[in-house]
Short mmCIF file of C-alpha atoms in Angstrom, two decimals:
data_model
loop_
_atom_site.label_atom_id
_atom_site.label_comp_id
_atom_site.label_asym_id
_atom_site.label_seq_id
_atom_site.Cartn_x
_atom_site.Cartn_y
_atom_site.Cartn_z
CA ASP A 741 0.23 -0.14 -0.15
CA THR A 742 1.54 3.34 -1.01
CA GLY A 743 -1.02 5.46 0.44
CA VAL A 744 -0.80 7.88 3.49
CA SER A 745 -0.15 6.00 6.96
CA GLN A 746 -1.06 7.00 10.09
CA ASP A 747 -0.15 5.38 13.57
CA PRO A 748 -1.71 4.94 15.91
CA ARG A 749 -5.05 4.56 14.58
CA HIS A 750 -6.89 5.02 17.94
CA LYS A 751 -5.50 6.40 21.10
CA ILE A 752 -7.22 6.74 24.53
CA THR A 753 -5.25 8.95 26.98
CA LYS A 754 -6.17 10.45 30.36
CA ARG A 755 -6.40 14.23 30.67
CA GLY A 756 -2.98 16.07 31.32
CA GLN A 757 -1.03 13.11 29.58
CA ASN A 758 1.19 13.81 26.46
CA VAL A 759 0.35 11.92 23.30
CA THR A 760 2.28 11.78 19.80
CA PHE A 761 1.01 10.70 16.63
CA ARG A 762 2.95 9.56 13.52
CA CYS A 763 2.25 10.19 9.71
CA ASP A 764 4.24 8.48 6.83
CA PRO A 765 3.30 10.52 3.57
CA ILE A 766 3.02 8.79 0.20
CA SER A 767 6.64 8.53 -0.71
CA GLU A 768 8.05 11.41 -2.77
CA HIS A 769 5.40 13.96 -1.60
CA ASN A 770 7.04 16.68 -0.32
CA ARG A 771 3.90 18.53 1.25
CA LEU A 772 2.38 17.16 4.39
CA TYR A 773 -0.64 18.60 6.08
CA TRP A 774 -2.31 18.08 9.63
CA TYR A 775 -5.79 18.33 10.07
CA ARG A 776 -8.34 17.87 12.91
CA GLN A 777 -11.72 16.65 12.35
CA THR A 778 -14.65 16.45 15.04
CA LEU A 779 -17.90 14.59 14.90
CA GLY A 780 -20.38 15.90 12.09
CA GLN A 781 -17.76 18.33 10.76
CA GLY A 782 -15.28 18.81 8.02
CA PRO A 783 -11.61 18.59 8.71
CA GLU A 784 -9.86 21.83 9.99
CA PHE A 785 -6.36 22.79 9.06
CA LEU A 786 -3.68 22.82 11.40
CA THR A 787 -0.44 22.96 9.88
CA TYR A 788 1.43 22.52 6.64
CA PHE A 789 4.88 21.43 5.94
CA GLN A 790 6.74 21.71 2.83
CA ASN A 791 10.06 19.36 2.85
CA GLU A 792 11.02 20.12 6.55
CA ALA A 793 10.03 23.62 6.70
CA GLN A 794 6.69 24.12 8.67
CA LEU A 795 5.13 26.93 6.68
CA GLU A 796 1.72 27.33 7.61
CA LYS A 797 0.05 27.03 11.15
CA SER A 798 -3.64 27.73 12.04
CA ARG A 799 -4.67 29.53 15.03
CA LEU A 800 -6.28 26.22 16.39
CA LEU A 801 -2.77 24.98 17.09
CA SER A 802 -2.16 26.18 20.53
CA ASP A 803 1.20 25.96 22.39
CA ARG A 804 0.45 22.79 23.52
CA PHE A 805 0.55 21.33 19.99
CA SER A 806 3.76 20.77 18.20
CA ALA A 807 4.73 19.13 14.82
CA GLU A 808 7.94 18.34 13.23
CA ARG A 809 9.00 16.68 9.91
CA PRO A 810 12.62 16.69 10.74
CA LYS A 811 13.81 14.64 7.59
CA GLY A 812 11.47 15.72 5.33
CA SER A 813 9.68 12.56 5.27
CA PHE A 814 7.42 11.37 8.15
CA SER A 815 5.92 13.71 10.52
CA THR A 816 4.76 13.50 13.93
CA LEU A 817 2.13 15.76 15.81
CA GLU A 818 2.45 16.19 19.69
CA ILE A 819 -0.03 17.23 21.98
CA GLN A 820 1.08 18.23 25.73
CA ARG A 821 -1.29 18.37 28.73
CA THR A 822 -4.39 16.75 26.73
CA GLU A 823 -7.64 18.18 27.45
CA GLN A 824 -10.86 16.70 26.73
CA GLY A 825 -11.58 19.10 23.88
CA ASP A 826 -8.55 17.40 22.09
CA SER A 827 -10.69 14.60 21.30
CA ALA A 828 -11.07 14.24 17.45
CA MET A 829 -9.53 12.46 14.60
CA TYR A 830 -6.30 13.77 13.45
CA LEU A 831 -6.20 13.25 9.76
CA CYS A 832 -2.44 13.73 8.01
CA ALA A 833 -2.35 14.40 4.14
CA SER A 834 0.02 14.83 1.55
CA SER A 835 0.53 16.28 -1.94
CA PRO A 836 3.10 16.54 -4.75
CA GLU A 837 4.88 19.62 -5.43
CA ASP A 838 3.17 20.03 -8.71
CA ARG A 839 -0.14 19.40 -7.76
CA GLU A 840 -2.60 20.73 -5.10
CA THR A 841 -4.50 17.34 -4.46
CA GLN A 842 -4.38 16.09 -1.17
CA TYR A 843 -4.10 12.63 -0.39
CA PHE A 844 -5.57 11.75 3.23
CA GLY A 845 -4.63 9.11 5.50
CA PRO A 846 -6.79 6.90 7.73
CA GLY A 847 -6.54 9.00 10.63
CA THR A 848 -5.90 8.81 14.58
CA ARG A 849 -8.71 8.73 16.34
CA LEU A 850 -7.97 10.33 19.88
CA LEU A 851 -10.26 10.24 23.05
CA VAL A 852 -9.53 12.11 26.19
CA LEU A 853 -10.70 10.94 29.31
CA GLY B 870 -15.64 35.22 7.93
CA GLU B 871 -15.48 33.40 4.59
CA SER B 872 -16.55 29.67 4.71
CA VAL B 873 -17.44 26.88 2.43
CA GLY B 874 -21.04 25.29 3.11
CA LEU B 875 -23.31 22.73 1.97
CA HIS B 876 -26.83 23.25 1.28
CA LEU B 877 -28.36 19.94 2.42
CA PRO B 878 -26.80 17.69 5.44
CA THR B 879 -28.59 14.64 4.31
CA LEU B 880 -29.74 12.99 0.64
CA SER B 881 -31.21 9.84 0.03
CA VAL B 882 -31.38 8.33 -3.35
CA GLN B 883 -32.80 5.06 -4.98
CA GLU B 884 -30.04 2.68 -6.09
CA GLY B 885 -29.48 3.36 -9.71
CA ASP B 886 -30.77 7.07 -9.75
CA ASN B 887 -28.42 9.93 -10.05
CA SER B 888 -27.37 11.93 -7.13
CA ILE B 889 -26.64 15.65 -6.98
CA ILE B 890 -24.77 16.91 -3.85
CA ASN B 891 -24.56 20.83 -3.59
CA CYS B 892 -22.06 23.17 -2.43
CA ALA B 893 -21.76 27.05 -1.97
CA TYR B 894 -18.65 28.97 -1.56
CA SER B 895 -18.17 32.16 -0.11
CA ASN B 896 -14.32 32.97 -0.74
CA SER B 897 -14.24 34.61 -4.55
CA ALA B 898 -10.60 34.27 -4.40
CA SER B 899 -10.56 30.44 -4.29
CA ASP B 900 -9.29 28.91 -7.61
CA TYR B 901 -9.27 25.24 -6.94
CA PHE B 902 -12.02 23.19 -5.75
CA ILE B 903 -11.96 19.47 -4.40
CA TRP B 904 -14.78 16.75 -3.49
CA TYR B 905 -13.74 14.09 -1.11
CA LYS B 906 -15.86 10.78 -0.04
CA GLN B 907 -15.77 9.77 3.67
CA GLU B 908 -16.86 6.59 4.92
CA SER B 909 -17.32 5.93 8.85
CA GLY B 910 -13.89 5.76 10.62
CA LYS B 911 -11.88 6.46 7.65
CA GLY B 912 -10.01 9.45 6.04
CA PRO B 913 -11.50 11.42 3.42
CA GLN B 914 -11.00 10.04 -0.24
CA PHE B 915 -10.51 11.94 -3.25
CA ILE B 916 -13.17 12.01 -5.83
CA ILE B 917 -12.70 14.83 -8.30
CA ASP B 918 -10.95 18.25 -8.38
CA ILE B 919 -11.43 21.46 -10.66
CA ARG B 920 -9.94 24.80 -11.23
CA SER B 921 -11.58 28.12 -11.42
CA ASN B 922 -10.86 28.19 -14.99
CA MET B 923 -13.07 25.54 -15.81
CA ASP B 924 -16.72 24.96 -15.16
CA LYS B 925 -17.21 21.25 -15.67
CA ARG B 926 -15.13 18.14 -15.19
CA GLN B 927 -16.11 14.29 -15.53
CA GLY B 928 -14.51 11.43 -13.95
CA GLN B 929 -15.73 8.12 -13.79
CA ARG B 930 -19.43 8.21 -12.86
CA VAL B 931 -19.00 11.50 -11.35
CA THR B 932 -19.18 15.09 -12.86
CA VAL B 933 -18.38 18.39 -10.81
CA LEU B 934 -20.00 21.70 -12.01
CA LEU B 935 -18.51 24.95 -11.16
CA ASN B 936 -20.60 28.06 -11.29
CA LYS B 937 -18.30 31.21 -10.40
CA THR B 938 -21.24 33.87 -11.03
CA VAL B 939 -23.34 32.60 -8.09
CA LYS B 940 -20.29 30.54 -6.15
CA HIS B 941 -21.79 27.39 -6.50
CA LEU B 942 -20.46 23.61 -6.76
CA SER B 943 -22.23 20.45 -7.46
CA LEU B 944 -20.93 16.92 -7.46
CA GLN B 945 -23.15 14.48 -9.74
CA ILE B 946 -22.93 10.95 -9.30
CA ALA B 947 -24.65 8.84 -12.03
CA ALA B 948 -26.24 5.35 -11.33
CA THR B 949 -25.82 5.63 -7.67
CA GLN B 950 -24.78 2.64 -5.97
CA PRO B 951 -24.92 1.24 -2.23
CA GLY B 952 -21.05 1.57 -2.04
CA ASP B 953 -21.55 5.52 -2.72
CA SER B 954 -23.38 5.62 0.61
CA ALA B 955 -20.80 8.07 2.42
CA VAL B 956 -20.39 11.84 3.48
CA TYR B 957 -19.54 13.87 0.99
CA PHE B 958 -17.18 16.89 1.48
CA CYS B 959 -16.25 19.73 -0.72
CA ALA B 960 -13.36 21.80 -0.23
CA GLU B 961 -11.51 25.17 -1.39
CA ASN B 962 -8.20 26.38 -1.67
CA ASN B 963 -7.42 30.01 -2.68
CA GLY B 964 -4.29 29.25 -4.14
CA SER B 965 -2.17 31.26 -1.83
CA ALA B 966 -2.73 29.25 1.06
CA ARG B 967 -2.19 25.80 0.90
CA GLN B 968 -4.88 24.82 3.32
CA LEU B 969 -8.11 23.18 2.08
CA THR B 970 -11.07 24.76 4.00
CA PHE B 971 -13.87 22.28 4.14
CA GLY B 972 -17.69 22.65 4.51
CA SER B 973 -19.38 20.32 7.03
CA GLY B 974 -20.60 17.60 4.60
CA THR B 975 -23.64 15.80 3.12
CA GLN B 976 -24.61 12.45 4.37
CA LEU B 977 -25.70 10.10 1.03
CA THR B 978 -27.92 7.36 1.62
CA VAL B 979 -28.39 4.67 -0.83
CA LEU B 980 -31.70 3.25 -0.48
CA PRO B 981 -32.22 -0.35 -2.04
#
């Protein structure tokens, strides 16, 4: 399977704990995106990388959230001191440099108790 | 603020009929539009896209129509099948930013 992959698929944590999610984009896609989706809503943009550079960040990305893409391949999204309001599906997408089409992974569903 | 939205939250169609899902957008600077299908528990799946210099684009069983005058986008699915049951999202990109702005989605249910 050469699509976008995300790990883990599900995560249950207690309020106040830190969590980290991983995204592996489609091979050779140099653009990588993170979105958050709550039940019944469309995905909301969080941040965007071109290669290893983080070029855009949404106001939704509070200081408890940090994303990295150190080698321009996989990316991690960390949430520190999780809150119940962080419960959502976290989606990763990638796109090639010459196209705007974003291809999404299966998502990581986070539940904060 | 400017946003992408959908006219109807739910749509039920008979198997074999054609489906039309509508979407309104308000950002006149948007130059790229895309439709996604999302099944329960899965990530959005690309269906078809269209740039603002076009008004129609066809794929396999799907057609996207863009009316820039009234800022309206539609997705037509021909001969709807049970496997088409899902939530459909339209999204826009205004070109200068890489982020997609999504609407809230339409739940399509195909009746036997």
